[in-house]
PDB file of C-alpha atoms in Angstrom:
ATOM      1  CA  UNK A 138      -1.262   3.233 -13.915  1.00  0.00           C
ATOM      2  CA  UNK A 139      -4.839   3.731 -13.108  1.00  0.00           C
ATOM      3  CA  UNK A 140      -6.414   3.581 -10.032  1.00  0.00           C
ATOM      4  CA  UNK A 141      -8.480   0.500 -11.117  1.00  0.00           C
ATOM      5  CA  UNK A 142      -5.383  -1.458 -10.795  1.00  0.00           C
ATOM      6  CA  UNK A 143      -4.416  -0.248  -7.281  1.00  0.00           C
ATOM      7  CA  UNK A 144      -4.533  -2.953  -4.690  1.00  0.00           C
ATOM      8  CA  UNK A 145      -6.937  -2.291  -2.590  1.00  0.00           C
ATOM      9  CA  UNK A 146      -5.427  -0.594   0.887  1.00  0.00           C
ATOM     10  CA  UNK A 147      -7.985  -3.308   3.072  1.00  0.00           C
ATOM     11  CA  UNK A 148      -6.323  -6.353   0.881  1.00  0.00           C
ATOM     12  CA  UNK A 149      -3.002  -4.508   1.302  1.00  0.00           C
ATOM     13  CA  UNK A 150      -3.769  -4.631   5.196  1.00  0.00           C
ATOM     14  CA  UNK A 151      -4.941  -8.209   5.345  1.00  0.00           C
ATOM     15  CA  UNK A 152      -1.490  -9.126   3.145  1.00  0.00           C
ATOM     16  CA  UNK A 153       0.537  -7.464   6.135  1.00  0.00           C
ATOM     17  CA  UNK A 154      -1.461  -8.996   8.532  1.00  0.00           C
ATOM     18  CA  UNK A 155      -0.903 -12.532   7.212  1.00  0.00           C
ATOM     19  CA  UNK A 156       3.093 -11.803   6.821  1.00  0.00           C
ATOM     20  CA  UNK A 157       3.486 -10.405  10.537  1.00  0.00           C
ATOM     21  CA  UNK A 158       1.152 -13.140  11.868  1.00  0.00           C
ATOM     22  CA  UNK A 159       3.390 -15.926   9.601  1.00  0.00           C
ATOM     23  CA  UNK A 160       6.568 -14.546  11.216  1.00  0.00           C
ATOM     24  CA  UNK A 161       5.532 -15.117  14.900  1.00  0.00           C
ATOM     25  CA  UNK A 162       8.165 -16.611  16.705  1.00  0.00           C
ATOM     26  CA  UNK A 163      10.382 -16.300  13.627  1.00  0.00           C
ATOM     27  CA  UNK A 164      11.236 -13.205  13.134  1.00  0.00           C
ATOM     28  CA  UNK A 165      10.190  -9.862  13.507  1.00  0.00           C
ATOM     29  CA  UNK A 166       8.595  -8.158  10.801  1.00  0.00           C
ATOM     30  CA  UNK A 167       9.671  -4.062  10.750  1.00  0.00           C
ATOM     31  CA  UNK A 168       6.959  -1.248   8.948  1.00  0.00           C
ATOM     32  CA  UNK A 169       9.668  -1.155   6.315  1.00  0.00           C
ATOM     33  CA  UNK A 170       9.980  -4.968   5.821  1.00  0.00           C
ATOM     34  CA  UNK A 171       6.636  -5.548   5.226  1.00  0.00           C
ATOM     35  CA  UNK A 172       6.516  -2.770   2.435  1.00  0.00           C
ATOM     36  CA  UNK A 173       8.918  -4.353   0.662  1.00  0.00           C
ATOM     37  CA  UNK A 174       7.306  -7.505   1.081  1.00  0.00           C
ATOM     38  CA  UNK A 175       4.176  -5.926  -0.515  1.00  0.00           C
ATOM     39  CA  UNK A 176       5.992  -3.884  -3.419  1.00  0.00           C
ATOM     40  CA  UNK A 177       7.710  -7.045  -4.290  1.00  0.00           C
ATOM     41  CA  UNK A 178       4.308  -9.173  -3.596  1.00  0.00           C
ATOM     42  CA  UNK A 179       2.012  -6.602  -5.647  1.00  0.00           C
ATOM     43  CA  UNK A 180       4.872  -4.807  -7.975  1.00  0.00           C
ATOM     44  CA  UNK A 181       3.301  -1.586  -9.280  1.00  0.00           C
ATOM     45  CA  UNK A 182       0.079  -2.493  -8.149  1.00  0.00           C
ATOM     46  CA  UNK A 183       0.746  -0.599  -4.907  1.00  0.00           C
ATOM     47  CA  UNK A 184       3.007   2.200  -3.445  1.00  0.00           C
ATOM     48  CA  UNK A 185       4.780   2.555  -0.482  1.00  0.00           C
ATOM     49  CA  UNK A 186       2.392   5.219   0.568  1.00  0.00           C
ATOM     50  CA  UNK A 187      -0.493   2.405   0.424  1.00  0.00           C
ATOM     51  CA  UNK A 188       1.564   0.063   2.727  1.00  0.00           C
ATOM     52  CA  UNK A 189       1.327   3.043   5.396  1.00  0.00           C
ATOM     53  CA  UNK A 190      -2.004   3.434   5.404  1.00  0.00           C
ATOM     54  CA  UNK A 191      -2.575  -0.326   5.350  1.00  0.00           C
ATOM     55  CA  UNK A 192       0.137  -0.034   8.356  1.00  0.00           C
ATOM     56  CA  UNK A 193      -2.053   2.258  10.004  1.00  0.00           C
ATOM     57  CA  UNK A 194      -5.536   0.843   9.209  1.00  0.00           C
ATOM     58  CA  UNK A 195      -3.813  -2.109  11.324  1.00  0.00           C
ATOM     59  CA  UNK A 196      -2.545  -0.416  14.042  1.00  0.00           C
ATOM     60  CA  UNK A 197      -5.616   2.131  14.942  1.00  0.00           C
ATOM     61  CA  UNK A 198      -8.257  -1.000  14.707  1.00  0.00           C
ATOM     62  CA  UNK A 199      -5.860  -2.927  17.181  1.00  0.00           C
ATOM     63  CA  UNK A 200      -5.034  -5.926  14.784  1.00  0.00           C
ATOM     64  CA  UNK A 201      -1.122  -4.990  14.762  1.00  0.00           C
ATOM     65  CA  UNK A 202       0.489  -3.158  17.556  1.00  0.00           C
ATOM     66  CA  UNK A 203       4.266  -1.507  17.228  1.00  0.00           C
ATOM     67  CA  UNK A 204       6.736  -2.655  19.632  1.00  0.00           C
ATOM     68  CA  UNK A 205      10.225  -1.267  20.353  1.00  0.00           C
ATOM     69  CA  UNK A 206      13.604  -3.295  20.932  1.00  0.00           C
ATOM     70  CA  UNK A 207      16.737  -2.612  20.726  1.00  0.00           C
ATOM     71  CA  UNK A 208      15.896   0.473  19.250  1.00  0.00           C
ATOM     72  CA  UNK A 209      13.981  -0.270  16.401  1.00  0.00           C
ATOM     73  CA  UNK A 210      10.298  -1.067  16.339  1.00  0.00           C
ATOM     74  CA  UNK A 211       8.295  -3.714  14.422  1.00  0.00           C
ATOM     75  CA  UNK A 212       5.362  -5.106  13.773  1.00  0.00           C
ATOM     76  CA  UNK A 213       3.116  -7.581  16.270  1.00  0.00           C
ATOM     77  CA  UNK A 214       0.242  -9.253  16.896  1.00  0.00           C
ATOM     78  CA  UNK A 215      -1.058  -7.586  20.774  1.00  0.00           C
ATOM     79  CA  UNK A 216      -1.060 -10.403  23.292  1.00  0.00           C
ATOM     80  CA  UNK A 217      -4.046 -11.625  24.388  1.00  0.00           C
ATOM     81  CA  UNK A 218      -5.129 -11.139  28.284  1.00  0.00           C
ATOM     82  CA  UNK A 219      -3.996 -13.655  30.251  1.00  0.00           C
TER      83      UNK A 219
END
């Protein structure tokens, strides 16, 4: 495969984004559930390495914050202040 065909980690990123931010209220959306929604999305167009550092690019810019319950954690949208 050549890295022209890659999905691009910042499309990747907005893909999880749009999954976690679909699932609010729903369900909760765990780091490995949202891989496998993007390898199944994107096939061989991405790896499960990519979905981590989509995953992260989330997390460290604030968009997606982990929380743990019932020890496992998942992904969320941070609440807004209030």
């Amino acid at each position: 495969m050549a890295d022209g065909d890659q999905v691009p980690v910042a499309q990747l990123a907005e893909d999880i984004f749009t999954l976690v931010k679909d699932s609010v209220g729903k369900r909760m959306i765990k780091p490995g559930d949202a891989t496998k929604a993007m390898l199944a999305k994107h096939g061989e167009r991405c790896s499960k390495d990519t979905c981590k550092e989509a995953i992260r690019l989330l997390t460290d810019s604030g968009r997606l914050i982990y929380a743990y319950m019932g020890g496992s954690s998942s992904l969320q949208i941070p609440p807004t202040g209030g």
